[in-house]
GROMACS .gro file of C-alpha atoms in nm:
model
  447
    1THR     CA    1   0.000   0.000   0.000
    2PHE     CA    2   0.266   0.249   0.100
    3ILE     CA    3   0.473   0.171  -0.210
    4SER     CA    4   0.175   0.277  -0.420
    5LEU     CA    5   0.123   0.584  -0.203
    6ARG     CA    6   0.485   0.693  -0.244
    7TYR     CA    7   0.450   0.672  -0.622
    8ALA     CA    8   0.129   0.876  -0.596
    9ARG     CA    9   0.291   1.138  -0.374
   10ASN     CA   10   0.589   1.181  -0.605
   11LEU     CA   11   0.349   1.214  -0.898
   12ILE     CA   12   0.143   1.496  -0.749
   13ASP     CA   13   0.463   1.665  -0.625
   14GLY     CA   14   0.577   1.690  -0.987
   15HIS     CA   15   0.853   1.429  -0.976
   16GLY     CA   16   0.681   1.182  -1.207
   17LEU     CA   17   0.559   0.830  -1.148
   18VAL     CA   18   0.877   0.719  -0.968
   19TYR     CA   19   0.974   0.574  -0.631
   20ASN     CA   20   1.325   0.717  -0.607
   21LEU     CA   21   1.365   1.059  -0.765
   22GLY     CA   22   1.538   1.035  -1.101
   23GLU     CA   23   1.496   0.655  -1.128
   24ARG     CA   24   1.226   0.532  -1.363
   25VAL     CA   25   1.154   0.186  -1.223
   26GLU     CA   26   0.803   0.042  -1.239
   27GLY     CA   27   0.798  -0.103  -0.890
   28PHE     CA   28   0.418  -0.120  -0.871
   29SER     CA   29   0.169  -0.346  -1.044
   30ASN     CA   30  -0.152  -0.152  -0.983
   31PHE     CA   31  -0.154   0.156  -1.206
   32SER     CA   32  -0.521   0.246  -1.157
   33TRP     CA   33  -0.490   0.212  -0.778
   34VAL     CA   34  -0.192   0.449  -0.778
   35MET     CA   35  -0.399   0.697  -0.982
   36ILE     CA   36  -0.691   0.668  -0.738
   37SER     CA   37  -0.451   0.730  -0.449
   38ALA     CA   38  -0.306   1.036  -0.625
   39CYS     CA   39  -0.655   1.177  -0.685
   40LEU     CA   40  -0.740   1.133  -0.316
   41MET     CA   41  -0.423   1.319  -0.220
   42VAL     CA   42  -0.503   1.603  -0.460
   43ILE     CA   43  -0.849   1.661  -0.311
   44GLY     CA   44  -0.714   1.632   0.043
   45ALA     CA   45  -0.906   1.319   0.142
   46PRO     CA   46  -0.768   1.095   0.421
   47VAL     CA   47  -0.609   0.854   0.179
   48ILE     CA   48  -0.569   0.545   0.402
   49THR     CA   49  -0.925   0.560   0.537
   50THR     CA   50  -1.071   0.638   0.195
   51LEU     CA   51  -0.886   0.351   0.026
   52LYS     CA   52  -1.024   0.114   0.288
   53LEU     CA   53  -1.376   0.247   0.227
   54VAL     CA   54  -1.331   0.207  -0.149
   55SER     CA   55  -1.213  -0.152  -0.100
   56LEU     CA   56  -1.504  -0.225   0.132
   57ALA     CA   57  -1.750  -0.085  -0.123
   58CYS     CA   58  -1.586  -0.296  -0.394
   59GLY     CA   59  -1.617  -0.609  -0.181
   60VAL     CA   60  -1.986  -0.547  -0.113
   61GLY     CA   61  -2.040  -0.460  -0.478
   62ALA     CA   62  -1.871  -0.782  -0.590
   63ILE     CA   63  -2.103  -0.981  -0.363
   64LEU     CA   64  -2.412  -0.806  -0.501
   65LEU     CA   65  -2.299  -0.859  -0.860
   66THR     CA   66  -2.223  -1.224  -0.786
   67PHE     CA   67  -2.576  -1.258  -0.653
   68ASP     CA   68  -2.730  -1.103  -0.965
   69LEU     CA   69  -2.495  -1.292  -1.196
   70SER     CA   70  -2.586  -1.623  -1.031
   71ARG     CA   71  -2.959  -1.547  -1.070
   72SER     CA   72  -2.917  -1.491  -1.444
   73LEU     CA   73  -2.676  -1.779  -1.504
   74PHE     CA   74  -2.892  -2.029  -1.316
   75ASP     CA   75  -3.224  -1.901  -1.447
   76GLY     CA   76  -3.449  -2.187  -1.557
   77ARG     CA   77  -3.229  -2.453  -1.398
   78SER     CA   78  -3.336  -2.694  -1.127
   79GLU     CA   79  -3.245  -2.597  -0.770
   80ARG     CA   80  -3.192  -2.236  -0.882
   81THR     CA   81  -3.250  -2.089  -0.535
   82LEU     CA   82  -3.009  -2.335  -0.376
   83ARG     CA   83  -2.741  -2.254  -0.632
   84VAL     CA   84  -2.774  -1.881  -0.566
   85ILE     CA   85  -2.774  -1.921  -0.186
   86VAL     CA   86  -2.471  -2.151  -0.186
   87SER     CA   87  -2.272  -1.926  -0.422
   88VAL     CA   88  -2.331  -1.605  -0.231
   89SER     CA   89  -2.290  -1.769   0.111
   90ILE     CA   90  -1.952  -1.920   0.027
   91LEU     CA   91  -1.829  -1.582  -0.094
   92CYS     CA   92  -1.965  -1.393   0.208
   93LEU     CA   93  -1.810  -1.641   0.453
   94SER     CA   94  -1.463  -1.628   0.299
   95THR     CA   95  -1.214  -1.481   0.544
   96SER     CA   96  -0.971  -1.403   0.261
   97PHE     CA   97  -1.235  -1.208   0.072
   98ALA     CA   98  -1.336  -1.014   0.384
   99ILE     CA   99  -0.987  -0.936   0.514
  100TRP     CA  100  -0.864  -0.793   0.186
  101THR     CA  101  -1.137  -0.531   0.184
  102GLN     CA  102  -0.917  -0.365   0.448
  103GLY     CA  103  -0.575  -0.462   0.314
  104GLY     CA  104  -0.514  -0.127   0.144
  105LEU     CA  105  -0.422  -0.281  -0.191
  106GLU     CA  106  -0.611  -0.305  -0.519
  107THR     CA  107  -0.719  -0.664  -0.454
  108GLU     CA  108  -1.093  -0.605  -0.400
  109PHE     CA  109  -1.102  -0.335  -0.667
  110PHE     CA  110  -0.965  -0.587  -0.918
  111ALA     CA  111  -1.209  -0.855  -0.801
  112PHE     CA  112  -1.497  -0.611  -0.845
  113ALA     CA  113  -1.379  -0.518  -1.195
  114LEU     CA  114  -1.365  -0.884  -1.301
  115VAL     CA  115  -1.709  -0.974  -1.162
  116ALA     CA  116  -1.857  -0.656  -1.309
  117MET     CA  117  -1.699  -0.741  -1.647
  118ALA     CA  118  -1.856  -1.087  -1.651
  119TRP     CA  119  -2.189  -0.950  -1.525
  120ALA     CA  120  -2.197  -0.678  -1.793
  121PHE     CA  121  -2.086  -0.914  -2.073
  122GLU     CA  122  -2.355  -1.170  -1.993
  123ARG     CA  123  -2.619  -0.895  -1.987
  124GLU     CA  124  -2.499  -0.752  -2.316
  125LEU     CA  125  -2.515  -1.095  -2.479
  126ARG     CA  126  -2.856  -1.173  -2.335
  127GLN     CA  127  -3.007  -0.837  -2.431
  128ASN     CA  128  -2.827  -0.814  -2.768
  129ARG     CA  129  -2.661  -0.488  -2.671
  130SER     CA  130  -2.322  -0.337  -2.756
  131PHE     CA  131  -2.017  -0.446  -2.556
  132VAL     CA  132  -1.913  -0.099  -2.442
  133MET     CA  133  -1.961  -0.155  -2.068
  134SER     CA  134  -1.779  -0.489  -2.054
  135SER     CA  135  -1.499  -0.345  -2.268
  136ILE     CA  136  -1.452  -0.050  -2.033
  137LEU     CA  137  -1.446  -0.283  -1.732
  138PHE     CA  138  -1.189  -0.508  -1.900
  139VAL     CA  139  -0.969  -0.207  -1.970
  140LEU     CA  140  -1.008  -0.103  -1.606
  141ALA     CA  141  -0.900  -0.452  -1.497
  142TRP     CA  142  -0.604  -0.435  -1.736
  143LEU     CA  143  -0.492  -0.106  -1.579
  144THR     CA  144  -0.529  -0.252  -1.231
  145ARG     CA  145  -0.333  -0.580  -1.240
  146PRO     CA  146  -0.082  -0.729  -1.487
  147GLU     CA  147  -0.261  -1.067  -1.490
  148ALA     CA  148  -0.578  -0.914  -1.636
  149PRO     CA  149  -0.495  -1.030  -1.994
  150VAL     CA  150  -0.549  -1.393  -1.894
  151TYR     CA  151  -0.913  -1.311  -1.810
  152GLY     CA  152  -0.962  -1.190  -2.165
  153LEU     CA  153  -0.979  -1.560  -2.251
  154TYR     CA  154  -1.330  -1.564  -2.105
  155LEU     CA  155  -1.447  -1.275  -2.326
  156LEU     CA  156  -1.296  -1.433  -2.637
  157VAL     CA  157  -1.426  -1.788  -2.585
  158ARG     CA  158  -1.768  -1.669  -2.472
  159ARG     CA  159  -1.805  -1.452  -2.781
  160ILE     CA  160  -1.693  -1.733  -3.014
  161ILE     CA  161  -1.957  -1.965  -2.869
  162THR     CA  162  -2.233  -1.714  -2.945
  163LEU     CA  163  -2.130  -1.649  -3.306
  164ARG     CA  164  -2.402  -1.878  -3.443
  165VAL     CA  165  -2.683  -1.677  -3.291
  166ARG     CA  166  -2.507  -1.339  -3.304
  167PRO     CA  167  -2.258  -1.298  -3.591
  168VAL     CA  168  -1.980  -1.042  -3.573
  169ASP     CA  169  -2.112  -0.693  -3.647
  170ARG     CA  170  -2.022  -0.327  -3.610
  171ARG     CA  171  -2.065  -0.338  -3.233
  172ASP     CA  172  -1.788  -0.598  -3.201
  173VAL     CA  173  -1.557  -0.378  -3.406
  174ILE     CA  174  -1.633  -0.076  -3.186
  175ALA     CA  175  -1.571  -0.272  -2.865
  176SER     CA  176  -1.249  -0.424  -2.997
  177GLY     CA  177  -1.130  -0.085  -3.117
  178LEU     CA  178  -1.208   0.073  -2.781
  179MET     CA  179  -1.003  -0.188  -2.598
  180ALA     CA  180  -0.718  -0.175  -2.850
  181VAL     CA  181  -0.686   0.203  -2.831
  182ALA     CA  182  -0.704   0.227  -2.452
  183ILE     CA  183  -0.480  -0.072  -2.377
  184GLY     CA  184  -0.241   0.012  -2.660
  185ALA     CA  185  -0.198   0.370  -2.537
  186TYR     CA  186  -0.128   0.248  -2.184
  187GLU     CA  187   0.128  -0.013  -2.294
  188ILE     CA  188   0.303   0.227  -2.534
  189TRP     CA  189   0.328   0.487  -2.255
  190GLY     CA  190   0.470   0.225  -2.015
  191LEU     CA  191   0.726   0.114  -2.273
  192TRP     CA  192   0.828   0.475  -2.336
  193TYR     CA  193   0.837   0.581  -1.972
  194TYR     CA  194   0.992   0.273  -1.810
  195GLY     CA  195   1.155   0.104  -2.110
  196LYS     CA  196   0.976  -0.227  -2.046
  197LEU     CA  197   0.633  -0.376  -2.102
  198LEU     CA  198   0.630  -0.579  -1.780
  199PRO     CA  199   0.680  -0.408  -1.442
  200ASN     CA  200   1.000  -0.464  -1.247
  201THR     CA  201   0.791  -0.646  -0.985
  202HIS     CA  202   0.750  -0.928  -1.238
  203LEU     CA  203   1.126  -0.958  -1.272
  204ALA     CA  204   1.169  -0.954  -0.893
  205LYS     CA  205   0.899  -1.207  -0.811
  206VAL     CA  206   0.884  -1.439  -1.113
  207GLY     CA  207   1.198  -1.374  -1.314
  208ALA     CA  208   1.257  -1.294  -1.676
  209VAL     CA  209   1.026  -1.449  -1.935
  210ASP     CA  210   1.212  -1.738  -2.095
  211VAL     CA  211   1.005  -1.890  -2.375
  212GLY     CA  212   1.245  -2.178  -2.419
  213GLY     CA  213   1.226  -2.268  -2.052
  214PHE     CA  214   0.848  -2.296  -2.024
  215ALA     CA  215   0.837  -2.670  -2.102
  216GLU     CA  216   1.085  -2.764  -1.831
  217ARG     CA  217   0.907  -2.542  -1.578
  218ILE     CA  218   0.573  -2.724  -1.604
  219TRP     CA  219   0.668  -2.988  -1.349
  220ASP     CA  220   0.789  -2.720  -1.108
  221LEU     CA  221   0.463  -2.529  -1.154
  222ILE     CA  222   0.261  -2.834  -1.052
  223HIS     CA  223   0.458  -2.854  -0.729
  224GLN     CA  224   0.435  -2.485  -0.638
  225PRO     CA  225   0.310  -2.440  -0.280
  226LEU     CA  226   0.044  -2.169  -0.302
  227LEU     CA  227  -0.235  -2.386  -0.447
  228GLY     CA  228  -0.189  -2.666  -0.197
  229SER     CA  229  -0.165  -2.427   0.095
  230PHE     CA  230  -0.486  -2.248  -0.001
  231PHE     CA  231  -0.700  -2.557  -0.048
  232ALA     CA  232  -0.558  -2.725   0.262
  233SER     CA  233  -0.636  -2.429   0.488
  234GLN     CA  234  -1.005  -2.375   0.407
  235GLY     CA  235  -1.138  -2.641   0.643
  236LEU     CA  236  -1.329  -2.968   0.608
  237GLY     CA  237  -1.665  -2.802   0.542
  238TRP     CA  238  -1.531  -2.599   0.251
  239ALA     CA  239  -1.347  -2.904   0.116
  240PHE     CA  240  -1.670  -3.107   0.120
  241LEU     CA  241  -1.862  -2.831  -0.055
  242LEU     CA  242  -1.589  -2.804  -0.317
  243ALA     CA  243  -1.579  -3.181  -0.372
  244LEU     CA  244  -1.956  -3.202  -0.409
  245GLY     CA  245  -1.952  -2.905  -0.644
  246LEU     CA  246  -1.679  -3.055  -0.861
  247PHE     CA  247  -1.867  -3.385  -0.870
  248GLY     CA  248  -2.180  -3.217  -1.002
  249LEU     CA  249  -1.975  -3.012  -1.245
  250PHE     CA  250  -1.799  -3.312  -1.395
  251VAL     CA  251  -2.112  -3.527  -1.413
  252ARG     CA  252  -2.291  -3.257  -1.611
  253MET     CA  253  -1.999  -3.069  -1.761
  254ARG     CA  254  -2.191  -2.940  -2.062
  255SER     CA  255  -2.447  -2.771  -1.840
  256ALA     CA  256  -2.192  -2.540  -1.675
  257PRO     CA  257  -2.210  -2.177  -1.793
  258LEU     CA  258  -1.878  -2.048  -1.919
  259ALA     CA  259  -1.883  -1.758  -1.671
  260VAL     CA  260  -1.887  -2.013  -1.388
  261TRP     CA  261  -1.563  -2.194  -1.459
  262LEU     CA  262  -1.348  -2.017  -1.721
  263PRO     CA  263  -1.259  -1.704  -1.515
  264ALA     CA  264  -1.174  -1.931  -1.220
  265LEU     CA  265  -0.955  -2.144  -1.447
  266SER     CA  266  -0.786  -1.831  -1.586
  267GLY     CA  267  -0.703  -1.714  -1.235
  268LEU     CA  268  -0.560  -2.054  -1.143
  269ILE     CA  269  -0.341  -2.043  -1.453
  270PHE     CA  270  -0.193  -1.714  -1.337
  271ILE     CA  271  -0.142  -1.847  -0.983
  272LEU     CA  272   0.043  -2.146  -1.127
  273TYR     CA  273   0.260  -1.907  -1.327
  274ALA     CA  274   0.327  -1.669  -1.036
  275GLN     CA  275   0.403  -1.971  -0.814
  276ASN     CA  276   0.398  -1.792  -0.479
  277ASP     CA  277   0.291  -1.488  -0.285
  278TRP     CA  278   0.413  -1.416   0.068
  279MET     CA  279   0.110  -1.215   0.174
  280PRO     CA  280  -0.135  -1.379   0.418
  281ARG     CA  281  -0.496  -1.473   0.350
  282TYR     CA  282  -0.416  -1.570  -0.009
  283ARG     CA  283  -0.435  -1.235  -0.186
  284LEU     CA  284  -0.394  -1.382  -0.535
  285PHE     CA  285  -0.703  -1.601  -0.489
  286VAL     CA  286  -0.936  -1.316  -0.392
  287PRO     CA  287  -1.019  -1.203  -0.751
  288ILE     CA  288  -1.138  -1.553  -0.846
  289LEU     CA  289  -1.324  -1.632  -0.523
  290PRO     CA  290  -1.658  -1.507  -0.669
  291PHE     CA  291  -1.617  -1.744  -0.965
  292ILE     CA  292  -1.508  -2.034  -0.744
  293ALA     CA  293  -1.821  -1.970  -0.536
  294LEU     CA  294  -2.035  -1.975  -0.852
  295LEU     CA  295  -1.867  -2.298  -0.962
  296ILE     CA  296  -1.936  -2.464  -0.626
  297GLY     CA  297  -2.295  -2.337  -0.622
  298HIS     CA  298  -2.361  -2.467  -0.972
  299GLY     CA  299  -2.202  -2.806  -0.904
  300ILE     CA  300  -2.394  -2.852  -0.578
  301GLY     CA  301  -2.715  -2.766  -0.759
  302GLU     CA  302  -2.642  -3.036  -1.015
  303SER     CA  303  -2.555  -3.286  -0.740
  304VAL     CA  304  -2.879  -3.218  -0.551
  305ALA     CA  305  -3.073  -3.251  -0.876
  306LEU     CA  306  -2.914  -3.593  -0.927
  307ALA     CA  307  -2.996  -3.694  -0.567
  308ARG     CA  308  -3.366  -3.634  -0.635
  309GLN     CA  309  -3.368  -3.959  -0.830
  310PHE     CA  310  -3.337  -4.151  -0.502
  311ASP     CA  311  -3.601  -4.165  -0.230
  312GLY     CA  312  -3.508  -3.915   0.039
  313GLY     CA  313  -3.179  -3.839  -0.138
  314ARG     CA  314  -3.244  -3.468  -0.174
  315ALA     CA  315  -3.341  -3.422   0.192
  316ILE     CA  316  -3.040  -3.615   0.319
  317LEU     CA  317  -2.804  -3.421   0.095
  318LEU     CA  318  -2.949  -3.086   0.205
  319ILE     CA  319  -2.894  -3.182   0.572
  320VAL     CA  320  -2.534  -3.275   0.498
  321LEU     CA  321  -2.489  -2.948   0.309
  322ALA     CA  322  -2.620  -2.751   0.606
  323ALA     CA  323  -2.373  -2.928   0.838
  324ALA     CA  324  -2.085  -2.859   0.598
  325GLY     CA  325  -2.190  -2.496   0.572
  326LEU     CA  326  -2.191  -2.456   0.950
  327GLU     CA  327  -1.844  -2.612   0.977
  328ASN     CA  328  -1.722  -2.378   0.703
  329TRP     CA  329  -1.863  -2.077   0.889
  330HIS     CA  330  -1.698  -2.184   1.214
  331HIS     CA  331  -1.363  -2.249   1.048
  332GLN     CA  332  -1.361  -1.922   0.853
  333MET     CA  333  -1.452  -1.723   1.165
  334PHE     CA  334  -1.224  -1.876   1.425
  335ALA     CA  335  -0.939  -2.071   1.265
  336GLY     CA  336  -0.598  -1.928   1.189
  337HIS     CA  337  -0.501  -1.942   0.822
  338ALA     CA  338  -0.154  -2.029   0.700
  339ASN     CA  339   0.003  -1.850   0.407
  340ARG     CA  340   0.237  -2.019   0.164
  341LEU     CA  341   0.535  -1.981   0.399
  342GLY     CA  342   0.368  -2.211   0.647
  343TYR     CA  343   0.327  -1.979   0.944
  344PHE     CA  344  -0.015  -1.907   1.083
  345VAL     CA  345  -0.182  -1.570   1.078
  346GLY     CA  346  -0.432  -1.503   1.354
  347ARG     CA  347  -0.370  -1.796   1.590
  348GLU     CA  348  -0.181  -1.597   1.852
  349ARG     CA  349  -0.397  -1.284   1.834
  350ALA     CA  350  -0.730  -1.455   1.776
  351PRO     CA  351  -0.742  -1.807   1.922
  352ARG     CA  352  -1.037  -2.034   1.863
  353SER     CA  353  -1.269  -1.849   2.095
  354TRP     CA  354  -1.543  -1.587   2.084
  355TRP     CA  355  -1.295  -1.311   2.007
  356LEU     CA  356  -1.570  -1.097   1.856
  357LEU     CA  357  -1.690  -1.022   2.210
  358ASP     CA  358  -1.356  -0.863   2.298
  359VAL     CA  359  -1.413  -0.541   2.107
  360PRO     CA  360  -1.170  -0.323   2.314
  361GLY     CA  361  -0.897  -0.582   2.273
  362GLN     CA  362  -0.947  -0.599   1.898
  363LEU     CA  363  -0.939  -0.221   1.859
  364SER     CA  364  -0.631  -0.164   2.076
  365LYS     CA  365  -0.329  -0.017   1.901
  366ARG     CA  366  -0.047  -0.258   1.825
  367ASP     CA  367   0.318  -0.184   1.766
  368TYR     CA  368   0.447  -0.287   1.427
  369PRO     CA  369   0.818  -0.358   1.370
  370LEU     CA  370   0.826  -0.156   1.048
  371GLU     CA  371   0.683   0.144   1.230
  372ARG     CA  372   0.971   0.137   1.475
  373THR     CA  373   1.215   0.092   1.186
  374ALA     CA  374   1.069   0.390   1.002
  375LEU     CA  375   1.082   0.615   1.309
  376MET     CA  376   1.442   0.513   1.377
  377MET     CA  377   1.545   0.602   1.022
  378LEU     CA  378   1.347   0.926   1.028
  379GLN     CA  379   1.531   1.035   1.342
  380ASN     CA  380   1.882   0.928   1.236
  381LEU     CA  381   1.910   0.964   0.858
  382PRO     CA  382   1.943   1.289   0.664
  383GLU     CA  383   1.680   1.304   0.392
  384TYR     CA  384   1.933   1.275   0.109
  385GLU     CA  385   2.097   0.953   0.234
  386THR     CA  386   1.996   0.616   0.095
  387MET     CA  387   1.851   0.348   0.319
  388CYS     CA  388   1.906  -0.013   0.224
  389LEU     CA  389   1.631  -0.244   0.346
  390ARG     CA  390   1.362  -0.497   0.267
  391ASP     CA  391   0.988  -0.440   0.333
  392LEU     CA  392   1.029  -0.084   0.216
  393GLY     CA  393   0.664   0.023   0.213
  394PHE     CA  394   0.597   0.212   0.534
  395PRO     CA  395   0.959   0.322   0.606
  396GLY     CA  396   0.991   0.445   0.248
  397TYR     CA  397   0.664   0.636   0.263
  398LEU     CA  398   0.732   0.800   0.600
  399CYS     CA  399   1.093   0.896   0.531
  400MET     CA  400   1.085   0.946   0.152
  401ASN     CA  401   1.462   0.883   0.148
  402PRO     CA  402   1.616   0.712  -0.154
  403VAL     CA  403   1.585   0.335  -0.112
  404TRP     CA  404   1.807   0.052  -0.231
  405ASP     CA  405   1.562  -0.237  -0.213
  406THR     CA  406   1.714  -0.570  -0.113
  407ASP     CA  407   1.402  -0.748  -0.245
  408GLY     CA  408   1.451  -0.600  -0.591
  409LEU     CA  409   1.108  -0.444  -0.639
  410MET     CA  410   1.267  -0.102  -0.689
  411THR     CA  411   1.618  -0.219  -0.775
  412PRO     CA  412   1.647  -0.408  -1.107
  413ALA     CA  413   2.003  -0.518  -1.030
  414VAL     CA  414   1.878  -0.707  -0.725
  415ALA     CA  415   1.582  -0.850  -0.918
  416ARG     CA  416   1.813  -0.986  -1.187
  417ALA     CA  417   2.054  -1.136  -0.935
  418ARG     CA  418   1.771  -1.315  -0.754
  419HIS     CA  419   1.691  -1.522  -1.062
  420ASP     CA  420   2.028  -1.528  -1.242
  421PRO     CA  421   2.273  -1.782  -1.093
  422SER     CA  422   2.572  -1.629  -1.271
  423THR     CA  423   2.840  -1.450  -1.072
  424GLU     CA  424   2.820  -1.157  -1.315
  425ALA     CA  425   2.468  -1.071  -1.195
  426ALA     CA  426   2.574  -1.090  -0.829
  427ASP     CA  427   2.888  -0.884  -0.893
  428ALA     CA  428   2.683  -0.615  -1.069
  429MET     CA  429   2.438  -0.604  -0.780
  430PHE     CA  430   2.707  -0.564  -0.511
  431GLN     CA  431   2.899  -0.311  -0.720
  432GLN     CA  432   2.586  -0.100  -0.740
  433LEU     CA  433   2.544  -0.125  -0.363
  434LEU     CA  434   2.903  -0.004  -0.316
  435ASP     CA  435   2.838   0.286  -0.553
  436VAL     CA  436   2.521   0.386  -0.372
  437LYS     CA  437   2.694   0.406  -0.029
  438PRO     CA  438   2.373   0.374   0.178
  439GLY     CA  439   2.347   0.568   0.501
  440CYS     CA  440   2.215   0.255   0.674
  441ILE     CA  441   2.162  -0.110   0.597
  442TYR     CA  442   1.867  -0.263   0.779
  443LEU     CA  443   1.901  -0.642   0.820
  444VAL     CA  444   1.635  -0.883   0.942
  445ILE     CA  445   1.805  -1.158   1.144
  446PRO     CA  446   1.586  -1.463   1.218
  447GLN     CA  447   1.596  -1.561   1.586
   0.00000   0.00000   0.00000
């Protein structure tokens, strides 16, 4: 969050869209969120509070759109009400979805853009209208996160399927032209301003794109830890609901609307490619949680419809579903959730108890290590001296000193050395550090 805010502050102060003055490094991956932050600063709004309110509104909006999208997708199908209730309930009970409405990042904004895009596109197809709204929302998603292009697969495949009943016409050309002009202008500007199409965060987190190495990476992608950690941490109730949903989906695969499963599949493809994300509560999964909920709701509806063939089968299955839903609610509310690194978030602060009753304890101010780090640097470093550290968000925003980032988000030499085993890359990185002569080097030493 504070990385984005520092870019926004430098922009409105006339220094350009940079983190360190005079260094054009794209160390963010949320252009539209940075622009929203800059606008809030210009009008004098309390930026942190307002960003949280915007994220909260986006989360609620995504839930409402998921509800309306499920009603239209499941219209005329058996167990329609059950499908809608299950889909919306799973989304509302997701701790990850709820917590990231207050995370300060673009996560919920991106999720809202994707759900709104699918909702608008389905309406435009059903009502034989132009694709202007869905095109605008796709452009917005593209400007918000670098993985947005993979979700364009849904728009393309969905439109191809409908060609028999709605051939390509002038409205398709207008929508395609709108997207091409807007996205093309943004990418050309990024290439001109930063010299690269992909942000430096991609180089730091994933590495350089190596077309020849994709085939040998497939096996490593299958074994990446983020997928397993997410599905293992959702609890037995959620796992049962997912299994029952997948069963119904596979038994009646042809009945599944494309908007139910293709966006979820697109998001999983990106997660496989990204491989990991250190942030808790599975940030990368949040944008596809509405579609996963729709997939589970649809599959459970199909499973219950199949159970009606047996005497008492539907009633028994509904009772089991209610029990699984209650277990899912309890787990999401009170269980700690591990991130991909394996440590638990929430166990120590919120044990399995009725912590909601301890309102004063939950609202009490906590000390954060990075806050102490930032205050120490603010008191001891002149503003022109470089600080060398990792986790540069809050210290970098409070101090505004030049930063040599040991994670590589703002320092391409570090990003290259992280993924290049050659000694030349390491030598170049350390030579740059010697040239910078930082005023302090902040090291995190594990106990």
